[in-house]
Coordinates of C-alpha atoms and ligand atoms in Angstrom, one line a residue:
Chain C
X1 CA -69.3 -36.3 -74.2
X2 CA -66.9 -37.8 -77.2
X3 CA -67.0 -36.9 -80.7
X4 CA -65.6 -39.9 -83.4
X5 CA -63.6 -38.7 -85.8
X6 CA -64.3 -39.9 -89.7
X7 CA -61.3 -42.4 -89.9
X8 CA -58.4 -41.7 -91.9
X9 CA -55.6 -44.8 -91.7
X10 CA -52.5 -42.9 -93.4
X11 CA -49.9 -45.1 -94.7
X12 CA -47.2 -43.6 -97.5
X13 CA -45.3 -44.6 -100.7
X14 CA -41.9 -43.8 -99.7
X15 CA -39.7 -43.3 -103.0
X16 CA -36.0 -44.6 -102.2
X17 CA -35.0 -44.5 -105.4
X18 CA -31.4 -43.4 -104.5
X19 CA -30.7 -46.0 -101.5
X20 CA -32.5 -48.7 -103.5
X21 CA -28.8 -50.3 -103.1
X22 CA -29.0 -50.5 -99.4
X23 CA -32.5 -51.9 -99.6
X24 CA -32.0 -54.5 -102.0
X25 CA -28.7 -55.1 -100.5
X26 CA -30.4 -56.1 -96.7
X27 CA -32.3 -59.0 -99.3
X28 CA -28.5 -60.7 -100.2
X29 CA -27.0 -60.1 -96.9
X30 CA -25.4 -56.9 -97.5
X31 CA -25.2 -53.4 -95.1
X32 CA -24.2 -50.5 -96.9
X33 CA -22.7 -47.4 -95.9
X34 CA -21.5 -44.9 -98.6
X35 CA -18.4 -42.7 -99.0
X36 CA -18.0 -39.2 -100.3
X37 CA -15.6 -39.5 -103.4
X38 CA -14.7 -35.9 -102.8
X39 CA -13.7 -35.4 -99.1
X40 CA -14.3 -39.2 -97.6
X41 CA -16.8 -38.6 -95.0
X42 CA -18.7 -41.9 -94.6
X43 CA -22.8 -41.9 -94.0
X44 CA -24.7 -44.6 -91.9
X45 CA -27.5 -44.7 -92.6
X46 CA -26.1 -44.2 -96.2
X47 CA -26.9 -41.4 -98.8
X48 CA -26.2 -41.3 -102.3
X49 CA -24.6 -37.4 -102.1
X50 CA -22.4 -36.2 -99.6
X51 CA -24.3 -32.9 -98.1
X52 CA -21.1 -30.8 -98.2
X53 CA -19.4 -31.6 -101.0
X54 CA -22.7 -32.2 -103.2
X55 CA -20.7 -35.0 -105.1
X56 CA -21.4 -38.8 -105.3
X57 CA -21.1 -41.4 -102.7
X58 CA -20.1 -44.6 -103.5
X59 CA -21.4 -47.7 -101.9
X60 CA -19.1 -49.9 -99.1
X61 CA -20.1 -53.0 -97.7
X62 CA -19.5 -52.9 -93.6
X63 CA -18.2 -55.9 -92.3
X64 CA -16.4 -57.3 -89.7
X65 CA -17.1 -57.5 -85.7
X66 CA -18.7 -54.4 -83.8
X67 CA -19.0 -53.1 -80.4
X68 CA -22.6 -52.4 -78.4
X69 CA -22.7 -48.7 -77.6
X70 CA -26.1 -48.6 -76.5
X71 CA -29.2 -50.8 -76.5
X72 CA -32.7 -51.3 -75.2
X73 CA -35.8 -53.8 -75.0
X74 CA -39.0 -52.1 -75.6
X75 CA -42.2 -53.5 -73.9
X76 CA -44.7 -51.4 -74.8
X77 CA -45.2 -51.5 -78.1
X78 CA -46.1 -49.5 -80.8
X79 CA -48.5 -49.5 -83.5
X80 CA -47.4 -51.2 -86.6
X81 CA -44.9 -53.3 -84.3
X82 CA -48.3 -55.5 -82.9
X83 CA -47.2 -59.0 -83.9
X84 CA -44.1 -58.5 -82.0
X85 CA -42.9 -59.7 -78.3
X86 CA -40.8 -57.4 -76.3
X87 CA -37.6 -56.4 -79.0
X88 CA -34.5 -55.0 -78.0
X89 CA -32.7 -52.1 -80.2
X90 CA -29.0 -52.1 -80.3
X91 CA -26.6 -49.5 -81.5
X92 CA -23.3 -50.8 -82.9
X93 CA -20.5 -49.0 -83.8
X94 CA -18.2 -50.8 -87.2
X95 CA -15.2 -48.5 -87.5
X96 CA -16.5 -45.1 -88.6
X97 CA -19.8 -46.0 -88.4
X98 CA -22.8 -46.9 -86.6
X99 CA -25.3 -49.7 -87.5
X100 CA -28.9 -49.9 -85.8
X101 CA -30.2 -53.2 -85.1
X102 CA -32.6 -55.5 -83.5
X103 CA -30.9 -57.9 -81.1
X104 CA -30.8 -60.2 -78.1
X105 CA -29.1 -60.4 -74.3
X106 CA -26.7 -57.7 -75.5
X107 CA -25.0 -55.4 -73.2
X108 CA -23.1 -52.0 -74.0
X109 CA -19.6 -53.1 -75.0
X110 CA -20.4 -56.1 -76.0
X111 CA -18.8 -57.8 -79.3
X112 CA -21.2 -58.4 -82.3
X113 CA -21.7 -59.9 -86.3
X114 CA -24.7 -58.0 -88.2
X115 CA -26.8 -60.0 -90.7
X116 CA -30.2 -59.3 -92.0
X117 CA -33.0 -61.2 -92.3
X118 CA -37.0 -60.5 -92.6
X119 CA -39.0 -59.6 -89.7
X120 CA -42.3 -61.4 -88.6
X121 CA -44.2 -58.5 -90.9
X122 CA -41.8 -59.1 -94.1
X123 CA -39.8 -56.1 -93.3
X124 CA -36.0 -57.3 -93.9
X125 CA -33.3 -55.5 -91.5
X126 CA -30.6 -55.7 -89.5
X127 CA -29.9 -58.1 -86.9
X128 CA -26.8 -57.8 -84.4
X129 CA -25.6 -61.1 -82.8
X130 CA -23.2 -61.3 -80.1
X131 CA -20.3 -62.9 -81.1
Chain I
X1 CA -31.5 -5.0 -80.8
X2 CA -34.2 -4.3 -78.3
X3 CA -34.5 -5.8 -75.0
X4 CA -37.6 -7.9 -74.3
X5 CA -39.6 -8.9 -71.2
X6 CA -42.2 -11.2 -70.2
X7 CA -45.0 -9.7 -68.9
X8 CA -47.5 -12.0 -68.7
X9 CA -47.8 -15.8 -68.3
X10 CA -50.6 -18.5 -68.0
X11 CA -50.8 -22.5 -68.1
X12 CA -53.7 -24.6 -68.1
X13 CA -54.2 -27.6 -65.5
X14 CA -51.9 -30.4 -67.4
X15 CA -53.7 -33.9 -68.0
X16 CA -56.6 -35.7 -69.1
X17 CA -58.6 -32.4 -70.4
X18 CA -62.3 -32.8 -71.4
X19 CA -62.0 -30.0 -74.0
X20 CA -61.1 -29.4 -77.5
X21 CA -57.5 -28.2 -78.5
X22 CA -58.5 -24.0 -79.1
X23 CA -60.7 -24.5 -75.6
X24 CA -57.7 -26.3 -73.5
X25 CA -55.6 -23.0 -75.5
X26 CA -57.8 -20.6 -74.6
X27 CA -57.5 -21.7 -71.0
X28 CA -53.5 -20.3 -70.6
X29 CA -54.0 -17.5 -73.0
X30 CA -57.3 -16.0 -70.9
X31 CA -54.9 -16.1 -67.3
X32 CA -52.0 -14.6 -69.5
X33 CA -53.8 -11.4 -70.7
X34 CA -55.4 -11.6 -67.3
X35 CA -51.9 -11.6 -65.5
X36 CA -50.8 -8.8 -68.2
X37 CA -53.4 -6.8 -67.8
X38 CA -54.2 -6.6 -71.3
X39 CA -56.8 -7.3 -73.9
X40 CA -56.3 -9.0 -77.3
X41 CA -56.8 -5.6 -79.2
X42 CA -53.1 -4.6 -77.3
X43 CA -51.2 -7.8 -78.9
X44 CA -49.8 -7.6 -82.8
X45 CA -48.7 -10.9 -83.1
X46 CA -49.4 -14.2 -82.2
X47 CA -47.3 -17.4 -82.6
X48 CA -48.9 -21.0 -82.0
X49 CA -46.9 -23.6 -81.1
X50 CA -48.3 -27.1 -81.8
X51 CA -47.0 -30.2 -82.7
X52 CA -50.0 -31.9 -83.6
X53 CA -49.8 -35.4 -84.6
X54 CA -52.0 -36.7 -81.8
X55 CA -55.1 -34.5 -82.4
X56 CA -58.0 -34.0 -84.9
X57 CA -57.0 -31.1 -86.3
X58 CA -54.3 -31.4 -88.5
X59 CA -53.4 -27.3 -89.3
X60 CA -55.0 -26.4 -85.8
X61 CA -52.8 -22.4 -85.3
X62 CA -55.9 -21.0 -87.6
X63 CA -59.1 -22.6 -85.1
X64 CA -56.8 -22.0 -82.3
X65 CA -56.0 -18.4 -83.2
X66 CA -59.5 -17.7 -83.8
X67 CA -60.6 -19.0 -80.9
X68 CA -58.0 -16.9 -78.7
X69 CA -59.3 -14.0 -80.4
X70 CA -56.5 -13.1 -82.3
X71 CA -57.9 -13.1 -86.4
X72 CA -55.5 -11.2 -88.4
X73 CA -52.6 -11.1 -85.6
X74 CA -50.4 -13.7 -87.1
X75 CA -50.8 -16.6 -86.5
X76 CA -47.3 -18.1 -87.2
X77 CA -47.2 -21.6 -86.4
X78 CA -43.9 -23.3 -84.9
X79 CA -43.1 -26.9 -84.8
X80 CA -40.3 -28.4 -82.8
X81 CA -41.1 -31.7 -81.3
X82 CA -41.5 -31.3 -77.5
X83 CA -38.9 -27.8 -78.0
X84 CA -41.8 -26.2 -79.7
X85 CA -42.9 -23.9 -76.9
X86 CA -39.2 -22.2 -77.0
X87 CA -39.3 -21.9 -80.8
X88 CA -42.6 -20.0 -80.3
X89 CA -41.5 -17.8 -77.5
X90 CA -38.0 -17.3 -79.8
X91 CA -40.4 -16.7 -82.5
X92 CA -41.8 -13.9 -80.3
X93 CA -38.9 -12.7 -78.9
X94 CA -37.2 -12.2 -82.3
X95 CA -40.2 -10.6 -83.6
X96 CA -40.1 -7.7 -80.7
X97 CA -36.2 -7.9 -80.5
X98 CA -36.2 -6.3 -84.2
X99 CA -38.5 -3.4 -83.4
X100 CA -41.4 -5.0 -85.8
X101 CA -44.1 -5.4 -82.9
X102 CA -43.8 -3.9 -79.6
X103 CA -46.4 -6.8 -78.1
X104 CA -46.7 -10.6 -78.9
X105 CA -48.0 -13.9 -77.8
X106 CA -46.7 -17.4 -77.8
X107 CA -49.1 -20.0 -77.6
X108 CA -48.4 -23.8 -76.9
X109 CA -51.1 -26.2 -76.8
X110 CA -51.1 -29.8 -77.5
X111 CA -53.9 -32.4 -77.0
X112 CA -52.0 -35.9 -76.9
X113 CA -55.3 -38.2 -75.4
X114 CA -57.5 -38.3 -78.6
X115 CA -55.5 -41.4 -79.4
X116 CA -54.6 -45.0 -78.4
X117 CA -51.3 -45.1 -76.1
X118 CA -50.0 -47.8 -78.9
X119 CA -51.0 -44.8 -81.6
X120 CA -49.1 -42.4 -79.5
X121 CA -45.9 -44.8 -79.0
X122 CA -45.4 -45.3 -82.7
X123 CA -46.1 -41.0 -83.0
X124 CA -44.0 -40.6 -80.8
X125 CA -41.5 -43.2 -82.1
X126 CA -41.5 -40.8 -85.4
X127 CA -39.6 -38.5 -83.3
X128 CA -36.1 -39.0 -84.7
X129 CA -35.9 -40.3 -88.8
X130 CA -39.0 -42.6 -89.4
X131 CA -37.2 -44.5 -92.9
X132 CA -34.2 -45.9 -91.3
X133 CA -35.1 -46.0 -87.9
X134 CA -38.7 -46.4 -86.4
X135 CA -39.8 -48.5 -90.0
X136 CA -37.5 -50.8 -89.5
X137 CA -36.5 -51.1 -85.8
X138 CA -39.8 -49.8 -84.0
X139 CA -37.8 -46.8 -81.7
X140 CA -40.5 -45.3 -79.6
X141 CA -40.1 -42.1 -77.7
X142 CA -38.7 -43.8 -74.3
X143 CA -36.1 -46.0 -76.3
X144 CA -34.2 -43.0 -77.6
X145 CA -33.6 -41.9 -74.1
X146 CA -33.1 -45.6 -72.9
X147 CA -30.5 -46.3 -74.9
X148 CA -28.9 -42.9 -73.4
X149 CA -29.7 -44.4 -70.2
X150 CA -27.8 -48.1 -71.8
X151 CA -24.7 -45.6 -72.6
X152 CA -25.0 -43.7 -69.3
X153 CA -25.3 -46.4 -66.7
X154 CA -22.3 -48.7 -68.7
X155 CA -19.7 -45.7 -68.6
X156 CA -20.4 -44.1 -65.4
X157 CA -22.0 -46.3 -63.3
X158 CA -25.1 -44.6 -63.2
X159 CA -28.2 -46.3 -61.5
X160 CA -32.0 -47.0 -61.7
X161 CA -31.8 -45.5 -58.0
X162 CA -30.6 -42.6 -58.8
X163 CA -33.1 -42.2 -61.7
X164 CA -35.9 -43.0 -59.4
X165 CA -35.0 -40.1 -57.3
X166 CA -35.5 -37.6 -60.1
X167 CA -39.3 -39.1 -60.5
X168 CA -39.3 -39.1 -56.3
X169 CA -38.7 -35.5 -56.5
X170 CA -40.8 -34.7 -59.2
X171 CA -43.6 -36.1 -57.5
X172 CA -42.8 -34.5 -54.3
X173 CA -43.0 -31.0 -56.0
X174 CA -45.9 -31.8 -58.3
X175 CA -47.6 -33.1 -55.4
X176 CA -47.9 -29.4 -54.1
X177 CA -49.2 -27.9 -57.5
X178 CA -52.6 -27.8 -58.4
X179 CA -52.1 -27.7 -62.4
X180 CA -50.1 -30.8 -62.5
X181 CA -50.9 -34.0 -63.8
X182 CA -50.2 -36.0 -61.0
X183 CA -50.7 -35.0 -57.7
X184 CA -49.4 -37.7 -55.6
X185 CA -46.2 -38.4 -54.2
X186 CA -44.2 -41.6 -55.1
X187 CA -41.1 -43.6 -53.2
X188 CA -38.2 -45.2 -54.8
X189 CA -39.8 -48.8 -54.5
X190 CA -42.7 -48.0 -56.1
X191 CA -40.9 -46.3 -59.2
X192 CA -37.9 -49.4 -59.3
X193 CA -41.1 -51.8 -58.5
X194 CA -43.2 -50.3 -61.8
X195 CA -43.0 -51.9 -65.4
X196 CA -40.6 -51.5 -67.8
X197 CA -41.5 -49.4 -70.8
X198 CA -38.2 -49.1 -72.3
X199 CA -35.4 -51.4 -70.4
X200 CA -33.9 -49.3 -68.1
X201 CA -37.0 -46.8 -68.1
X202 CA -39.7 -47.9 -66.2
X203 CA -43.5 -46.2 -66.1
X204 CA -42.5 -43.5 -63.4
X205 CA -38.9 -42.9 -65.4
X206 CA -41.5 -41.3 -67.5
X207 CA -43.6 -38.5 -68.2
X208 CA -46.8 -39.3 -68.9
X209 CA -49.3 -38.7 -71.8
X210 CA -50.7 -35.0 -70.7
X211 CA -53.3 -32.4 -72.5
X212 CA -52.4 -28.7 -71.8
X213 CA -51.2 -25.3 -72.6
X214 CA -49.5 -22.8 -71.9
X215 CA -48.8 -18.9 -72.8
X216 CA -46.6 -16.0 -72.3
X217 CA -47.1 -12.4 -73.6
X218 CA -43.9 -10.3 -74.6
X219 CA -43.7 -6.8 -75.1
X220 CA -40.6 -4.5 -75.8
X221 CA -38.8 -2.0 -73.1
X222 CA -40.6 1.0 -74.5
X223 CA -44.0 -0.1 -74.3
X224 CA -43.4 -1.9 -70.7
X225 CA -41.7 1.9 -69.5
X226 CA -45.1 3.0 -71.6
X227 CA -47.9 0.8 -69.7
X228 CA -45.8 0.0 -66.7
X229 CA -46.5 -3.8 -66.9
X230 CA -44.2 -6.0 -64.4
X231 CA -41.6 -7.3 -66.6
X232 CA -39.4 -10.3 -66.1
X233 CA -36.7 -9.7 -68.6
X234 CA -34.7 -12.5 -71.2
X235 CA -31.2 -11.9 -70.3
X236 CA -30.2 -14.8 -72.2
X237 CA -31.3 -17.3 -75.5
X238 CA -29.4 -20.0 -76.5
X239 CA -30.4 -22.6 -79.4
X240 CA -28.8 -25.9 -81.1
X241 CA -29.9 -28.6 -82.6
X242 CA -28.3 -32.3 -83.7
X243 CA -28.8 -35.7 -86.5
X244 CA -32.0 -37.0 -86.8
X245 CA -30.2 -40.6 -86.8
X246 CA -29.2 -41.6 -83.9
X247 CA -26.3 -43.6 -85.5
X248 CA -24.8 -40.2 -86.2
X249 CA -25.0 -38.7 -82.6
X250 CA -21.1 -37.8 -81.2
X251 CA -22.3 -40.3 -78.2
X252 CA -25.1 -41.6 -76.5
X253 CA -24.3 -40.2 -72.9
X254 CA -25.4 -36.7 -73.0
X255 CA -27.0 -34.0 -75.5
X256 CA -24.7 -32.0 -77.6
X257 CA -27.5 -29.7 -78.3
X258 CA -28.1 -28.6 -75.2
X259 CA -24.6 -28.0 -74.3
X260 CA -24.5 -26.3 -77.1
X261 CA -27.4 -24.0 -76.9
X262 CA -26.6 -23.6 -72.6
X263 CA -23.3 -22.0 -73.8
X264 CA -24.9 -19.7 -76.0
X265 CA -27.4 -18.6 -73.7
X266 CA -25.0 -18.2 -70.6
X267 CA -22.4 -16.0 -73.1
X268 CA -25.3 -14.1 -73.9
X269 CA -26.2 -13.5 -70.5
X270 CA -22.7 -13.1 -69.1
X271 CA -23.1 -16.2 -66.7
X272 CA -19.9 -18.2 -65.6
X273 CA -21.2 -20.5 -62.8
X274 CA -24.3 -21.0 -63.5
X275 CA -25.3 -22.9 -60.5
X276 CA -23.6 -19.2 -58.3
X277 CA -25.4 -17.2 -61.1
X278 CA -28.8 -18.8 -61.1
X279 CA -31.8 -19.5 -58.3
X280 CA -33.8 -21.7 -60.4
X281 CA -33.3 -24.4 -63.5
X282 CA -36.4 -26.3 -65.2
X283 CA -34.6 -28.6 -67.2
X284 CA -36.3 -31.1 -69.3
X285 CA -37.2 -34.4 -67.5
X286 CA -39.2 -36.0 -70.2
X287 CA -37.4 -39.0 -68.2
X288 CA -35.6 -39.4 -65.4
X289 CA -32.1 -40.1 -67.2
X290 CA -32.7 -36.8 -69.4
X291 CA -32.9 -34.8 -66.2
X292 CA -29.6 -36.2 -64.9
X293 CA -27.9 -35.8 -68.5
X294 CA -28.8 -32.2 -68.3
X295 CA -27.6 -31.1 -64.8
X296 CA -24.1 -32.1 -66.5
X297 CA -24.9 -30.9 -69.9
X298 CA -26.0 -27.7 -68.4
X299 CA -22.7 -27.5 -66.4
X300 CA -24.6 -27.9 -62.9
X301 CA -22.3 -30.7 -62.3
X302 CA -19.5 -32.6 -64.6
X303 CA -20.1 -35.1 -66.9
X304 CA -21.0 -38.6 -65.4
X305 CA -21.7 -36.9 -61.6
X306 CA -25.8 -35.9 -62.9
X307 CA -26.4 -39.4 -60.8
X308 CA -24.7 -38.2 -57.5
X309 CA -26.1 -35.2 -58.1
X310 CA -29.7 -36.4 -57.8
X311 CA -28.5 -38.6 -54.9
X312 CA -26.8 -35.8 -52.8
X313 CA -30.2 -33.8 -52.9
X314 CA -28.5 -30.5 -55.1
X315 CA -31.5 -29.7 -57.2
X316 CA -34.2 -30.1 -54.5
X317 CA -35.1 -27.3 -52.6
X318 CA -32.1 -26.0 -50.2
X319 CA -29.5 -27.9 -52.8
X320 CA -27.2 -26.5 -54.8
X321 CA -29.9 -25.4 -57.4
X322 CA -33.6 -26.3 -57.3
X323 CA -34.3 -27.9 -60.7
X324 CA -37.9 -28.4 -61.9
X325 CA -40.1 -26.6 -58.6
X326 CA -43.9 -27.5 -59.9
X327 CA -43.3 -31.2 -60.9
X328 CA -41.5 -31.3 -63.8
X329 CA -42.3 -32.9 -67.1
X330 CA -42.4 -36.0 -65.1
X331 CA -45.0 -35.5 -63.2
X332 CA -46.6 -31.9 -63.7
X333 CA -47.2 -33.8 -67.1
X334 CA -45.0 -33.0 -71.1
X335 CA -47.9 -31.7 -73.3
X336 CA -45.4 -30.9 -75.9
X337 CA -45.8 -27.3 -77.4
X338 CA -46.9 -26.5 -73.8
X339 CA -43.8 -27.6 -72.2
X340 CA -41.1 -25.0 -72.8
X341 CA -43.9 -21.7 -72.3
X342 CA -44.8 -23.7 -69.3
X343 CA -41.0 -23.2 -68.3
X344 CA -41.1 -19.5 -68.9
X345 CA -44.4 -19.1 -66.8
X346 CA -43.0 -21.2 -64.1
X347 CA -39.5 -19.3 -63.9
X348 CA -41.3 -16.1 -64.2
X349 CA -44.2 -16.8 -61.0
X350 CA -40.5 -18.3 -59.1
X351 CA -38.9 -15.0 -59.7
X352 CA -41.7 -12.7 -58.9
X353 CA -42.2 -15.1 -56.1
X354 CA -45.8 -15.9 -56.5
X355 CA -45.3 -19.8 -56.3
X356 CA -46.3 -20.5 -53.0
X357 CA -45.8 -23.3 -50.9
X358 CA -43.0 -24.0 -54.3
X359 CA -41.1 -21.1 -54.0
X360 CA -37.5 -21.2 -54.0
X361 CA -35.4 -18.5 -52.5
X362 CA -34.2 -15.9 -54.6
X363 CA -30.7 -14.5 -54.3
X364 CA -29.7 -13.4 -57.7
X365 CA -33.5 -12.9 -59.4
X366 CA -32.6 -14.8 -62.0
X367 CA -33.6 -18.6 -63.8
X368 CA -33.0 -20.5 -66.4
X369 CA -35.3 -22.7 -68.8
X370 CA -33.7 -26.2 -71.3
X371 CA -36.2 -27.4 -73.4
X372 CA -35.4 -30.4 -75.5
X373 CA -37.6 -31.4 -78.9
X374 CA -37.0 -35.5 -79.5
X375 CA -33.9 -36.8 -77.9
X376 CA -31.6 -33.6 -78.4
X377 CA -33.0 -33.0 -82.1
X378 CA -33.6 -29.8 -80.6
X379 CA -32.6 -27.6 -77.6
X380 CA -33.5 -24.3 -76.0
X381 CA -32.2 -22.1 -73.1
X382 CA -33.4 -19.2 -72.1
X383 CA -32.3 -17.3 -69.0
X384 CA -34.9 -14.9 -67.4
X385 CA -33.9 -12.0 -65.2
X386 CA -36.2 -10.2 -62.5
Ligands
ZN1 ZN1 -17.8 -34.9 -99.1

């Protein structure tokens, strides 16, 4: 026998106050990573303090061409990921960084251009093309 | 700091379970006081392990507790992704270690099947930092370890054979024990012939979605000398832990964390070769390429060789060092908090050689147990000693 339990859909107001930069940035096109003024460490997915110097970051556009270091193409999908085909995930590095993506026929080394754009569900990101 | 043993283990059948969480609980916890040959009066502090995103109870330590029939014993409840059975038994250990209890339970129970498999997925998906990653990518559980798979296979050559041989083993083994999930044996075309989930990892690279718990009581030298209880002793503990992001990982072809928190546990234990040194790994196989990334982050092989290792037959019985005896977490089943006490109760029944037609000879009466939580977020090793 199977008891129903009352439903309770969760769904949260994330404050991201501090990265607002990064988010508004994926709207014009821009990835940000930040830099600690203090001792230069450099966070992807960026922060707005470094963690060891508890100083400022400040905010630096990654550019440039990158290189796969690992990737896959997920076919079962999630909740909240419904509207979607099979995606594939890719991991690039940019110099001292990494960047996480969504891209296509990728394989681990190759060569790639990040740009964002808006999903299917209105959630804008960033997509890794092989160049 | 006191030495501690484990005298008294129990684990629930793994799978679909028809029961409530504190029930399935109650199953492991009733065969560990049984095995112990104590009652609930005896014990002075219980830990519950439970991750809990998948089941109706949302603070469940306080209905499991009650239901174990320990009110007013603890409970303290741990949480460590799928590494939360080692944080309880730590929790335990450390609790006995310092001379504040002399007896103590850890508890790991996890119902994962009150939910949809697409529910589960994007749970499980939350398994790393949900903002930057899941949110706006969609990672689920398996894509973590199949980009490690992407990384693995491109640097060393690794291949989906030699991953299907870890589930072809699991199977084999699991086939043989009664409390696993899955008790039928597979071949390599019918794991490289199944679905993808996560490109490389196909369904039988992976564990599947398993109810189940698990328990181990630990008591303190004096009061083991005092009730003469069989003890199988920790000789070793060992911990790490790594980024959330997986952008911030060193690389993507092993687990720092559990190289990390192997080290620890083998200088605790004074072990140098730990293949010479030990009788018995489980390692954790939540898929196939995480068992082959452990046999070299363990040090049971150098890095890049985990696939050869497979291949040659070393961690199957009569190789170098039987790895994962009753099935693994690939196919004995990975309820979560159940996972790493289900290690400690299987290492323990190896070493007092109760595991019947899965026992694995014993030369130096010792065994080891890695437990991973997400995708090296966390890692435990303990090293028991007979
Ligand atoms: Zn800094």
């Amino acid at each position: 026998m199977i008891i129903e339990s009352r439903e309770l859909p969760l769904k949260h107001n994330i404050s991201v106050k501090k990265t607002e930069k990064y988010w508004k940035g994926l709207e014009e096109g821009k990835i940000y990573k930040t830099v600690c003024k203090n001792c230069g460490k450099e966070y992807s997915p960026p922060q707005a303090e470094c963690t060891f110097c508890r100083c400022e970051t400040d905010w630096v556009e990654i550019s440039g061409v990158g290189v796969v270091e690992a990737f896959t193409t997920i076919h079962t999908i999630p909740k909240g990921f419904e509207w979607s085909e099979p995606y594939t995930i890719v991991i690039a590095r940019f110099g001292n960084v990494r960047v996480m993506g969504w891209g296509k026929n990728v394989k681990v080394g190759d060569k790639v251009r990040a740009y964002t754009a808006k999903d299917a569900a209105g959630v804008w990101k960033v997509y890794l093309e092989v160049v | 700091m006191r030495k501690v043993g484990v005298v008294g283990v129990g684990c629930s059948k793994f799978g679909n379970r028809e029961v409530t969480l504190q029930e399935l609980a109650f199953e492991a916890v009733y065969e560990a006081l049984n095995d112990a040959g104590l009652t609930q009066e005896e014990i002075e502090l219980s830990v519950v392990g439970c991750v809990g995103t998948r089941t109706y109870e949302f603070m469940p330590a306080v209905p499991v507790n009650e239901y174990c029939g320990f009110v007013g014993k603890g409970p303290i409840r741990v949480e460590a992704a799928c590494a939360t059975g080692s944080a309880a038994i730590y929790t335990a250990y450390t609790s006995i270690a310092s001379g504040i209890v002399d007896l103590a339970i850890a508890i790991g129970v996890e119902k994962m099947t009150e939910v949809d498999t697409a529910t589960s997925n994007a749970v499980g998906g939350r398994a790393g930092n949900y903002l930057w990653e899941f949110h706006q990518y969609g990672t689920t559980f398996p894509a973590y370890y199949a980009m490690h798979a992407s990384a693995h296979m491109a640097k060393f050559g690794t291949t989906e054979e030699q991953m299907a041989l870890v589930a072809v083993k699991a199977h084999r083994n699991a086939a043989k024990n009664p409390k696993a999930h899955f008790q039928k044996e597979v071949t390599v075309e019918t794991v490289l012939k199944s679905r993808y989930i996560a490109y490389p990892l196909k369904l039988f690279d992976c564990s599947p979605i398993s109810d189940g718990s698990a328990a181990a009581i630990l008591a303190s030298e004096e009061k083991i000398r005092e009730l003469n209880l069989d003890a199988v002793w920790i000789e070793g503990v060992g911990y790490s832990s790594d980024t959330s992001n997986m952008t911030r990982r060193e690389n993507f072809v092993g687990l720092k964390a559990s190289v990390q928190a192997s080290r620890m546990a083998y200088k605790m234990a004074k072990i140098e070769d730990p293949i010479k040194q030990l009788d018995i790994a489980t390692v954790h196989d939540c898929f196939t390429i995480a068992e082959i990334m452990a046999y070299e982050d363990l040090g049971f092989c150098r890095k890049g060789e985990g696939g050869k290792f497979a291949e040659r037959g070393e961690s199957d019985f009569g190789g170098k060092i039987p790895v994962n005896t009753f099935g693994g977490l690939k196919a004995k089943g990975h309820p979560l908090a159940a996972t790493g006490i289900a290690m400690i109760y299987e290492v323990t029944k190896q070493l007092r050689e109760e595991a019947g037609a899965l026992q694995v000879d014993l030369k130096n009466y010792r065994g080891l147990t890695h437990n991973v939580g997400g995708t090296g977020h966390f890692a435990w090793v303990f090293i028991l000693k007979r």
